[in-house]
mmCIF file of C-alpha atoms and ligand atoms in Angstrom:
data_model
loop_
_atom_site.group_PDB
_atom_site.id
_atom_site.type_symbol
_atom_site.label_atom_id
_atom_site.label_comp_id
_atom_site.label_asym_id
_atom_site.label_seq_id
_atom_site.Cartn_x
_atom_site.Cartn_y
_atom_site.Cartn_z
ATOM 1 C CA UNK A 27 0.296 -0.566 0.312
ATOM 2 C CA UNK A 28 1.419 3.174 -0.802
ATOM 3 C CA UNK A 29 -0.454 7.207 -1.418
ATOM 4 C CA UNK A 30 2.288 10.678 -1.976
ATOM 5 C CA UNK A 31 2.186 10.561 2.092
ATOM 6 C CA UNK A 32 2.162 6.480 3.076
ATOM 7 C CA UNK A 33 2.892 3.627 2.814
ATOM 8 C CA UNK A 34 2.712 0.221 3.769
ATOM 9 C CA UNK A 35 6.725 -1.702 3.600
ATOM 10 C CA UNK A 36 7.520 -4.585 2.306
ATOM 11 C CA UNK A 37 9.478 -5.859 5.707
ATOM 12 C CA UNK A 38 6.105 -4.557 7.028
ATOM 13 C CA UNK A 39 7.141 -0.858 8.790
ATOM 14 C CA UNK A 40 5.154 2.057 8.218
ATOM 15 C CA UNK A 41 6.076 5.417 6.304
ATOM 16 C CA UNK A 42 4.787 8.977 7.174
ATOM 17 C CA UNK A 43 5.360 11.852 5.316
ATOM 18 C CA UNK A 44 6.096 14.180 8.493
ATOM 19 C CA UNK A 45 3.232 16.405 8.408
ATOM 20 C CA UNK A 46 4.964 19.005 11.275
ATOM 21 C CA UNK A 47 8.343 19.681 8.986
ATOM 22 C CA UNK A 48 5.829 20.754 6.146
ATOM 23 C CA UNK A 49 5.707 22.938 3.538
ATOM 24 C CA UNK A 50 9.259 23.564 4.358
ATOM 25 C CA UNK A 51 11.145 20.092 3.911
ATOM 26 C CA UNK A 52 9.461 16.478 3.148
ATOM 27 C CA UNK A 53 10.968 13.890 5.307
ATOM 28 C CA UNK A 54 9.805 10.834 5.905
ATOM 29 C CA UNK A 55 9.850 9.405 9.346
ATOM 30 C CA UNK A 56 8.976 5.306 9.253
ATOM 31 C CA UNK A 57 8.061 3.221 12.570
ATOM 32 C CA UNK A 58 8.204 -0.708 12.827
ATOM 33 C CA UNK A 59 6.338 -1.043 16.580
ATOM 34 C CA UNK A 60 3.467 0.468 17.411
ATOM 35 C CA UNK A 61 5.167 2.482 20.631
ATOM 36 C CA UNK A 62 6.511 4.634 17.239
ATOM 37 C CA UNK A 63 2.983 5.242 15.669
ATOM 38 C CA UNK A 64 1.391 5.998 18.868
ATOM 39 C CA UNK A 65 4.387 8.343 18.998
ATOM 40 C CA UNK A 66 3.788 9.701 15.556
ATOM 41 C CA UNK A 67 0.242 10.480 16.536
ATOM 42 C CA UNK A 68 1.260 12.757 20.014
ATOM 43 C CA UNK A 69 3.059 14.395 17.758
ATOM 44 C CA UNK A 70 1.327 15.337 14.668
ATOM 45 C CA UNK A 71 3.391 13.435 12.494
ATOM 46 C CA UNK A 72 0.338 12.666 10.668
ATOM 47 C CA UNK A 73 -3.077 14.117 12.203
ATOM 48 C CA UNK A 74 -6.273 14.703 10.898
ATOM 49 C CA UNK A 75 -9.879 12.127 12.550
ATOM 50 C CA UNK A 76 -9.077 9.584 9.013
ATOM 51 C CA UNK A 77 -5.924 8.388 8.860
ATOM 52 C CA UNK A 78 -4.713 8.902 12.213
ATOM 53 C CA UNK A 79 -7.412 5.919 12.614
ATOM 54 C CA UNK A 80 -6.154 3.867 9.185
ATOM 55 C CA UNK A 81 -1.718 3.887 11.386
ATOM 56 C CA UNK A 82 -3.040 3.240 14.503
ATOM 57 C CA UNK A 83 -4.382 0.006 12.289
ATOM 58 C CA UNK A 84 -0.884 -0.186 11.065
ATOM 59 C CA UNK A 85 -0.192 -0.207 14.609
ATOM 60 C CA UNK A 86 -1.896 -2.433 15.175
ATOM 61 C CA UNK A 87 -1.006 -4.777 12.548
ATOM 62 C CA UNK A 88 2.559 -4.796 13.821
ATOM 63 C CA UNK A 89 1.358 -6.318 17.332
ATOM 64 C CA UNK A 90 -0.617 -8.326 15.225
ATOM 65 C CA UNK A 91 2.382 -9.407 13.740
ATOM 66 C CA UNK A 92 4.835 -8.823 16.839
ATOM 67 C CA UNK A 93 3.313 -10.730 20.009
ATOM 68 C CA UNK A 94 -0.377 -10.710 19.653
ATOM 69 C CA UNK A 95 -0.650 -10.913 22.627
ATOM 70 C CA UNK A 96 0.805 -6.954 23.103
ATOM 71 C CA UNK A 97 -2.988 -6.140 20.966
ATOM 72 C CA UNK A 98 -5.042 -5.174 24.462
ATOM 73 C CA UNK A 99 -1.471 -3.091 25.480
ATOM 74 C CA UNK A 100 -1.251 -2.721 21.680
ATOM 75 C CA UNK A 101 -4.676 -1.567 21.599
ATOM 76 C CA UNK A 102 -4.901 0.899 25.247
ATOM 77 C CA UNK A 103 -1.340 2.778 24.202
ATOM 78 C CA UNK A 104 -2.895 3.894 20.613
ATOM 79 C CA UNK A 105 -7.342 5.059 21.777
ATOM 80 C CA UNK A 106 -4.895 7.002 24.899
ATOM 81 C CA UNK A 107 -3.419 9.458 21.632
ATOM 82 C CA UNK A 108 -5.602 11.737 20.731
ATOM 83 C CA UNK A 109 -9.739 11.995 22.334
ATOM 84 C CA UNK A 110 -11.394 13.006 20.331
ATOM 85 C CA UNK A 111 -10.556 11.683 16.683
ATOM 86 C CA UNK A 112 -13.516 8.636 16.099
ATOM 87 C CA UNK A 113 -11.789 6.736 14.039
ATOM 88 C CA UNK A 114 -9.070 6.496 15.875
ATOM 89 C CA UNK A 115 -11.012 4.377 18.847
ATOM 90 C CA UNK A 116 -13.381 3.065 15.230
ATOM 91 C CA UNK A 117 -9.985 1.537 13.714
ATOM 92 C CA UNK A 118 -8.495 0.277 16.858
ATOM 93 C CA UNK A 119 -12.346 -2.063 17.515
ATOM 94 C CA UNK A 120 -12.587 -3.249 14.009
ATOM 95 C CA UNK A 121 -8.458 -4.317 13.905
ATOM 96 C CA UNK A 122 -9.385 -5.790 17.897
ATOM 97 C CA UNK A 123 -12.473 -7.778 16.413
ATOM 98 C CA UNK A 124 -10.947 -8.765 13.595
ATOM 99 C CA UNK A 125 -8.317 -10.166 15.436
ATOM 100 C CA UNK A 126 -9.657 -12.527 18.227
ATOM 101 C CA UNK A 127 -10.789 -14.110 14.666
ATOM 102 C CA UNK A 128 -8.421 -14.645 12.420
ATOM 103 C CA UNK A 129 -4.386 -15.871 13.735
ATOM 104 C CA UNK A 130 -2.380 -15.605 11.038
ATOM 105 C CA UNK A 131 -0.866 -11.843 11.249
ATOM 106 C CA UNK A 132 -1.184 -12.050 7.273
ATOM 107 C CA UNK A 133 -5.085 -11.798 7.749
ATOM 108 C CA UNK A 134 -4.793 -8.985 10.014
ATOM 109 C CA UNK A 135 -2.263 -6.936 7.668
ATOM 110 C CA UNK A 136 -4.367 -7.536 4.968
ATOM 111 C CA UNK A 137 -7.945 -5.509 6.642
ATOM 112 C CA UNK A 138 -5.981 -2.398 8.103
ATOM 113 C CA UNK A 139 -4.945 -2.875 3.954
ATOM 114 C CA UNK A 140 -8.727 -2.815 3.731
ATOM 115 C CA UNK A 141 -9.767 -0.897 6.728
ATOM 116 C CA UNK A 142 -6.562 2.025 4.060
ATOM 117 C CA UNK A 143 -9.073 0.818 0.721
ATOM 118 C CA UNK A 144 -11.852 1.705 2.272
ATOM 119 C CA UNK A 145 -11.084 5.101 3.566
ATOM 120 C CA UNK A 146 -10.204 5.947 0.022
ATOM 121 C CA UNK A 147 -13.129 5.060 -1.330
ATOM 122 C CA UNK A 148 -15.274 7.291 1.169
ATOM 123 C CA UNK A 149 -13.607 10.851 0.622
ATOM 124 C CA UNK A 150 -13.816 10.001 -3.615
ATOM 125 C CA UNK A 151 -18.057 9.319 -2.629
ATOM 126 C CA UNK A 152 -18.593 11.921 0.013
ATOM 127 C CA UNK A 153 -15.949 14.007 -2.187
ATOM 128 C CA UNK A 154 -18.517 13.858 -5.082
ATOM 129 C CA UNK A 155 -21.622 13.754 -2.973
ATOM 130 C CA UNK A 156 -20.504 16.815 -1.410
ATOM 131 C CA UNK A 157 -19.370 19.010 -4.860
ATOM 132 C CA UNK A 158 -22.941 19.328 -6.525
ATOM 133 C CA UNK A 159 -23.301 21.798 -2.498
ATOM 134 C CA UNK A 160 -19.935 24.016 -3.605
ATOM 135 C CA UNK A 161 -21.916 27.367 -5.542
ATOM 136 C CA UNK A 162 -20.970 27.475 -9.728
ATOM 137 C CA UNK A 163 -19.286 30.033 -8.658
ATOM 138 C CA UNK A 164 -17.436 32.046 -5.976
ATOM 139 C CA UNK A 165 -15.532 32.036 -2.371
ATOM 140 C CA UNK A 166 -15.522 28.961 -0.036
ATOM 141 C CA UNK A 167 -14.119 28.954 3.208
ATOM 142 C CA UNK A 168 -12.411 25.886 5.246
ATOM 143 C CA UNK A 169 -10.502 25.636 8.209
ATOM 144 C CA UNK A 170 -7.587 23.318 9.332
ATOM 145 C CA UNK A 171 -6.695 21.098 6.646
ATOM 146 C CA UNK A 172 -9.156 18.517 5.781
ATOM 147 C CA UNK A 173 -7.506 16.831 2.500
ATOM 148 C CA UNK A 174 -5.467 14.133 0.669
ATOM 149 C CA UNK A 175 -2.516 14.822 4.076
ATOM 150 C CA UNK A 176 -5.911 14.607 6.229
ATOM 151 C CA UNK A 177 -6.750 11.048 5.203
ATOM 152 C CA UNK A 178 -5.096 8.573 2.603
ATOM 153 C CA UNK A 179 -5.895 10.192 -0.756
ATOM 154 C CA UNK A 180 -8.626 13.439 -1.526
ATOM 155 C CA UNK A 181 -9.646 14.228 0.797
ATOM 156 C CA UNK A 182 -13.252 15.344 3.138
ATOM 157 C CA UNK A 183 -13.927 18.854 3.065
ATOM 158 C CA UNK A 184 -11.167 19.824 0.333
ATOM 159 C CA UNK A 185 -12.245 17.126 -1.228
ATOM 160 C CA UNK A 186 -15.593 18.737 -2.208
ATOM 161 C CA UNK A 187 -14.474 21.284 -3.014
ATOM 162 C CA UNK A 188 -11.358 20.254 -5.524
ATOM 163 C CA UNK A 189 -13.666 18.150 -6.687
ATOM 164 C CA UNK A 190 -15.945 20.851 -7.087
ATOM 165 C CA UNK A 191 -13.645 22.520 -9.277
ATOM 166 C CA UNK A 192 -12.596 19.671 -11.658
ATOM 167 C CA UNK A 193 -16.372 18.876 -12.365
ATOM 168 C CA UNK A 194 -15.996 22.900 -13.612
ATOM 169 C CA UNK A 195 -16.587 24.613 -11.059
ATOM 170 C CA UNK A 196 -15.114 28.323 -10.351
ATOM 171 C CA UNK A 197 -14.068 28.683 -6.865
ATOM 172 C CA UNK A 198 -12.218 30.326 -4.514
ATOM 173 C CA UNK A 199 -10.750 29.344 -0.685
ATOM 174 C CA UNK A 200 -10.677 30.428 1.426
ATOM 175 C CA UNK A 201 -7.717 29.094 3.687
ATOM 176 C CA UNK A 202 -8.578 30.364 7.485
ATOM 177 C CA UNK A 203 -4.379 29.824 9.018
ATOM 178 C CA UNK A 204 -5.436 27.422 11.555
ATOM 179 C CA UNK A 205 -4.100 28.291 14.700
ATOM 180 C CA UNK A 206 -1.731 27.332 17.004
ATOM 181 C CA UNK A 207 -0.734 24.657 15.033
ATOM 182 C CA UNK A 208 -2.190 26.255 11.624
ATOM 183 C CA UNK A 209 -3.163 23.726 9.828
ATOM 184 C CA UNK A 210 -4.515 25.506 7.216
ATOM 185 C CA UNK A 211 -1.712 28.048 6.667
ATOM 186 C CA UNK A 212 1.329 25.245 6.787
ATOM 187 C CA UNK A 213 -0.714 22.166 4.726
ATOM 188 C CA UNK A 214 -3.974 22.756 2.911
ATOM 189 C CA UNK A 215 -1.766 25.968 1.042
ATOM 190 C CA UNK A 216 0.090 23.564 0.290
ATOM 191 C CA UNK A 217 -1.929 20.957 -1.277
ATOM 192 C CA UNK A 218 -4.311 23.477 -2.768
ATOM 193 C CA UNK A 219 -1.593 25.171 -4.909
ATOM 194 C CA UNK A 220 0.364 22.052 -5.988
ATOM 195 C CA UNK A 221 -3.249 21.459 -7.507
ATOM 196 C CA UNK A 222 -3.481 24.120 -8.958
ATOM 197 C CA UNK A 223 -7.076 25.342 -6.878
ATOM 198 C CA UNK A 224 -6.745 30.251 -6.811
ATOM 199 C CA UNK A 225 -6.914 30.280 -2.691
ATOM 200 C CA UNK A 226 -6.124 33.498 -0.714
ATOM 201 C CA UNK A 227 -4.389 32.540 2.838
ATOM 202 C CA UNK A 228 -6.267 34.580 6.289
ATOM 203 C CA UNK A 229 -5.577 34.115 10.172
ATOM 204 C CA UNK A 230 -8.925 33.418 11.408
ATOM 205 C CA UNK A 231 -9.916 36.444 12.616
ATOM 206 C CA UNK A 232 -11.134 37.716 9.393
ATOM 207 C CA UNK A 233 -13.204 35.174 8.382
ATOM 208 C CA UNK A 234 -16.003 38.137 9.244
ATOM 209 C CA UNK A 235 -14.247 40.274 7.573
ATOM 210 C CA UNK A 236 -14.536 38.305 4.412
ATOM 211 C CA UNK A 237 -17.637 37.131 5.124
ATOM 212 C CA UNK A 238 -19.037 40.136 5.862
ATOM 213 C CA UNK A 239 -18.010 41.672 2.361
ATOM 214 C CA UNK A 240 -19.543 38.806 0.448
ATOM 215 C CA UNK A 241 -16.432 36.876 -0.853
ATOM 216 C CA UNK A 242 -17.977 33.689 1.947
ATOM 217 C CA UNK A 243 -20.922 32.038 -0.844
ATOM 218 C CA UNK A 244 -20.309 28.763 1.550
ATOM 219 C CA UNK A 245 -18.241 27.137 4.604
ATOM 220 C CA UNK A 246 -17.094 23.075 4.722
ATOM 221 C CA UNK A 247 -14.662 21.709 7.035
ATOM 222 C CA UNK A 248 -13.642 18.149 8.480
ATOM 223 C CA UNK A 249 -14.990 17.055 11.570
ATOM 224 C CA UNK A 250 -12.853 14.188 14.266
ATOM 225 C CA UNK A 251 -16.127 12.929 15.653
ATOM 226 C CA UNK A 252 -20.252 13.608 14.907
ATOM 227 C CA UNK A 253 -22.110 13.400 17.515
ATOM 228 C CA UNK A 254 -25.565 11.157 17.333
ATOM 229 C CA UNK A 255 -27.687 14.721 16.784
ATOM 230 C CA UNK A 256 -25.848 15.750 14.534
ATOM 231 C CA UNK A 257 -23.480 18.555 17.044
ATOM 232 C CA UNK A 258 -20.417 17.700 15.954
ATOM 233 C CA UNK A 259 -16.211 18.179 16.488
ATOM 234 C CA UNK A 260 -13.679 19.877 14.643
ATOM 235 C CA UNK A 261 -10.362 21.405 15.441
ATOM 236 C CA UNK A 262 -10.552 24.488 17.850
ATOM 237 C CA UNK A 263 -12.501 27.658 16.019
ATOM 238 C CA UNK A 264 -14.905 25.869 13.960
ATOM 239 C CA UNK A 265 -17.531 27.186 15.461
ATOM 240 C CA UNK A 266 -16.891 30.544 15.695
ATOM 241 C CA UNK A 267 -16.389 29.635 11.961
ATOM 242 C CA UNK A 268 -19.840 28.431 11.980
ATOM 243 C CA UNK A 269 -21.559 31.196 13.832
ATOM 244 C CA UNK A 270 -20.384 34.389 11.818
ATOM 245 C CA UNK A 271 -21.545 31.526 8.624
ATOM 246 C CA UNK A 272 -25.019 31.873 9.655
ATOM 247 C CA UNK A 273 -25.069 35.571 10.972
ATOM 248 C CA UNK A 274 -24.260 35.770 7.271
ATOM 249 C CA UNK A 275 -27.071 33.556 6.179
ATOM 250 C CA UNK A 276 -23.635 30.850 4.852
ATOM 251 C CA UNK A 277 -24.442 27.764 4.253
ATOM 252 C CA UNK A 278 -21.836 26.127 6.949
ATOM 253 C CA UNK A 279 -21.217 21.709 5.736
ATOM 254 C CA UNK A 280 -19.102 18.980 7.211
ATOM 255 C CA UNK A 281 -17.740 15.966 5.196
ATOM 256 C CA UNK A 282 -16.468 13.388 6.828
ATOM 257 C CA UNK A 283 -16.556 9.429 6.795
ATOM 258 C CA UNK A 284 -19.646 7.710 7.767
ATOM 259 C CA UNK A 285 -16.929 6.141 10.422
ATOM 260 C CA UNK A 286 -16.821 9.812 12.716
ATOM 261 C CA UNK A 287 -20.624 9.144 13.576
ATOM 262 C CA UNK A 288 -20.623 8.328 16.813
ATOM 263 C CA UNK A 289 -24.309 7.410 17.721
ATOM 264 C CA UNK A 290 -22.916 6.901 20.791
ATOM 265 C CA UNK A 291 -22.606 9.892 21.486
ATOM 266 C CA UNK A 292 -25.750 12.010 22.706
ATOM 267 C CA UNK A 293 -24.396 14.964 21.962
ATOM 268 C CA UNK A 294 -21.493 17.242 21.931
ATOM 269 C CA UNK A 295 -21.449 17.535 25.553
ATOM 270 C CA UNK A 296 -20.046 13.294 25.650
ATOM 271 C CA UNK A 297 -16.884 14.633 23.108
ATOM 272 C CA UNK A 298 -14.128 14.052 24.628
ATOM 273 C CA UNK A 299 -12.293 17.718 23.880
ATOM 274 C CA UNK A 300 -8.413 16.377 23.947
ATOM 275 C CA UNK A 301 -6.114 19.719 25.536
ATOM 276 C CA UNK A 302 -2.673 19.808 24.576
ATOM 277 C CA UNK A 303 0.594 21.678 25.141
ATOM 278 C CA UNK A 304 0.128 25.929 26.107
ATOM 279 C CA UNK A 305 4.129 25.549 24.436
ATOM 280 C CA UNK A 306 1.761 25.508 20.751
ATOM 281 C CA UNK A 307 0.305 28.588 22.172
ATOM 282 C CA UNK A 308 2.812 30.889 23.641
ATOM 283 C CA UNK A 309 5.463 29.154 20.663
ATOM 284 C CA UNK A 310 5.101 30.580 16.448
ATOM 285 C CA UNK A 311 6.838 28.098 15.096
ATOM 286 C CA UNK A 312 9.909 27.308 18.107
ATOM 287 C CA UNK A 313 10.319 31.563 19.082
ATOM 288 C CA UNK A 314 8.485 32.564 22.244
ATOM 289 C CA UNK A 315 5.774 35.535 22.188
ATOM 290 C CA UNK A 316 3.818 35.438 24.989
ATOM 291 C CA UNK A 317 5.967 36.587 27.559
ATOM 292 C CA UNK A 318 7.890 33.793 30.171
ATOM 293 C CA UNK A 319 4.960 32.890 32.871
ATOM 294 C CA UNK A 320 2.477 33.312 30.484
ATOM 295 C CA UNK A 321 0.824 30.767 31.203
ATOM 296 C CA UNK A 322 -1.914 29.765 27.828
ATOM 297 C CA UNK A 323 -5.254 27.542 27.169
ATOM 298 C CA UNK A 324 -5.219 24.885 23.819
ATOM 299 C CA UNK A 325 -8.009 22.720 23.637
ATOM 300 C CA UNK A 326 -7.180 21.433 20.279
ATOM 301 C CA UNK A 327 -11.196 21.325 18.809
ATOM 302 C CA UNK A 328 -14.272 22.197 19.620
ATOM 303 C CA UNK A 329 -18.197 21.487 19.681
ATOM 304 C CA UNK A 330 -20.000 22.898 16.500
ATOM 305 C CA UNK A 331 -24.104 23.122 17.852
ATOM 306 C CA UNK A 332 -26.296 21.269 14.878
ATOM 307 C CA UNK A 333 -27.978 24.205 14.457
ATOM 308 C CA UNK A 334 -25.254 25.722 12.607
ATOM 309 C CA UNK A 335 -24.846 22.894 10.532
ATOM 310 C CA UNK A 336 -26.575 23.064 7.303
ATOM 311 C CA UNK A 337 -25.887 19.886 5.981
ATOM 312 C CA UNK A 338 -23.212 16.570 6.545
ATOM 313 C CA UNK A 339 -21.850 14.901 3.772
ATOM 314 C CA UNK A 340 -20.643 11.312 4.227
ATOM 315 C CA UNK A 341 -20.369 8.972 2.524
ATOM 316 C CA UNK A 342 -23.070 7.097 2.703
ATOM 317 C CA UNK A 343 -25.221 10.104 1.220
ATOM 318 C CA UNK A 344 -25.841 13.858 3.151
ATOM 319 C CA UNK A 345 -27.540 14.382 6.630
ATOM 320 C CA UNK A 346 -30.160 16.712 6.997
ATOM 321 C CA UNK A 347 -31.326 18.304 10.576
ATOM 322 C CA UNK A 348 -32.633 18.071 12.517
ATOM 323 C CA UNK A 349 -29.045 15.494 11.411
ATOM 324 C CA UNK A 350 -29.864 12.037 13.108
ATOM 325 C CA UNK A 351 -32.183 9.697 11.775
ATOM 326 C CA UNK A 352 -29.813 10.616 8.824
ATOM 327 C CA UNK A 353 -26.975 9.421 10.678
ATOM 328 C CA UNK A 354 -28.915 7.171 12.199
ATOM 329 C CA UNK A 355 -29.556 5.155 8.725
ATOM 330 C CA UNK A 356 -26.509 6.090 7.080
ATOM 331 C CA UNK A 357 -24.054 4.258 10.229
ATOM 332 C CA UNK A 358 -26.526 0.745 10.239
ATOM 333 C CA UNK A 359 -26.289 0.897 6.556
ATOM 334 C CA UNK A 360 -22.481 0.821 5.716
ATOM 335 C CA UNK A 361 -22.826 -2.398 9.606
ATOM 336 C CA UNK A 362 -25.515 -3.726 7.312
ATOM 337 C CA UNK A 363 -23.020 -4.655 3.954
ATOM 338 C CA UNK A 364 -19.511 -5.105 6.565
HETATM 339 O O1 MRU B 412 -5.503 17.782 15.371
HETATM 340 P P1 MRU B 412 -5.659 17.365 13.796
HETATM 341 O O2 MRU B 412 -4.891 18.084 12.551
HETATM 342 O O3 MRU B 412 -5.448 16.284 14.009
HETATM 343 O O4 MRU B 412 -7.287 17.657 13.608
HETATM 344 C C1 MRU B 412 -7.511 17.335 12.461
HETATM 345 C C2 MRU B 412 -8.665 18.550 11.776
HETATM 346 O O5 MRU B 412 -9.768 19.017 12.580
HETATM 347 C C3 MRU B 412 -9.769 17.413 10.464
HETATM 348 O O6 MRU B 412 -10.945 19.043 10.975
HETATM 349 C C4 MRU B 412 -10.247 17.235 10.475
HETATM 350 O O7 MRU B 412 -9.491 15.635 11.210
HETATM 351 C C5 MRU B 412 -11.354 15.810 9.622
HETATM 352 S S1 MRU B 412 -9.679 15.630 9.184
HETATM 353 C C6 MRU B 412 -10.481 14.327 7.428
#
């Protein structure tokens, strides 16, 4: 299995393009054990909800191949890396269930590869469906990075924009820089530039200005976890963008695979929010910008209440308010096929 940023090698290691170094350096990191994989997820060498699920599946495959009795330990270590993205637990649970029924490590590796292949197919399908919702021309704002880098390939929110452009729509993307980790400035801008899609990079606090000026006709972002009622966790700052979009009557869409829907979470109140290091806020590119001794908060995600969401684009269809019945139908449909 090999994509532009992920490779499962013949000697059972996982090579990952290091997303902490982009766009200045294209450096690859190699993981040989599940502990290496857990560290790559924790340090954000790989990030994005669907991608960390896929990578964790390969971590589980490594554990199954080297010491099958370490699977529970591997699951716990991988699960603890990043709590908000449900795709991580989803992939780990699927691997645990598969390994319990199949003792041959080769089969377990194939299951991880299947998760990767399915992820790619889900992206294509949701992008195709979501492209229809994009305006024929105009500005589309996105927050964080929900492009190919956050998945196996193609992307979710960026996939929707990409598919719309491929279908001939004339879009201009407004890219929120996404403080503090700068996924927008570093990764989304890098991807759009390589795709040749016109864009303007803005700081997060400029979104309202451009909406008020009539430059943004739609917003589309990814998701880390979607609760049964449609409340959606995504990168910190998404909630502010959704409220602004609502104020300006601009449609606000979420694009995510069905594996991001968590029906066990009744509402956003049940979604755990990852707290990351305050250093990522007090420092910029490794340089301290706040006075010595100042403390900072760093919730890495926030929850956008369902009432601000116009539609949730998934590979199984587009969920519309009040969301619950559509989301349940999509998840049950996928379970029935599996
Ligand atoms: O902290 P990150 O970079 O992993 O956060 C990523 C996001 O918030 C994405 O929007 C989300 O995971 C969806 S990626 C298709």
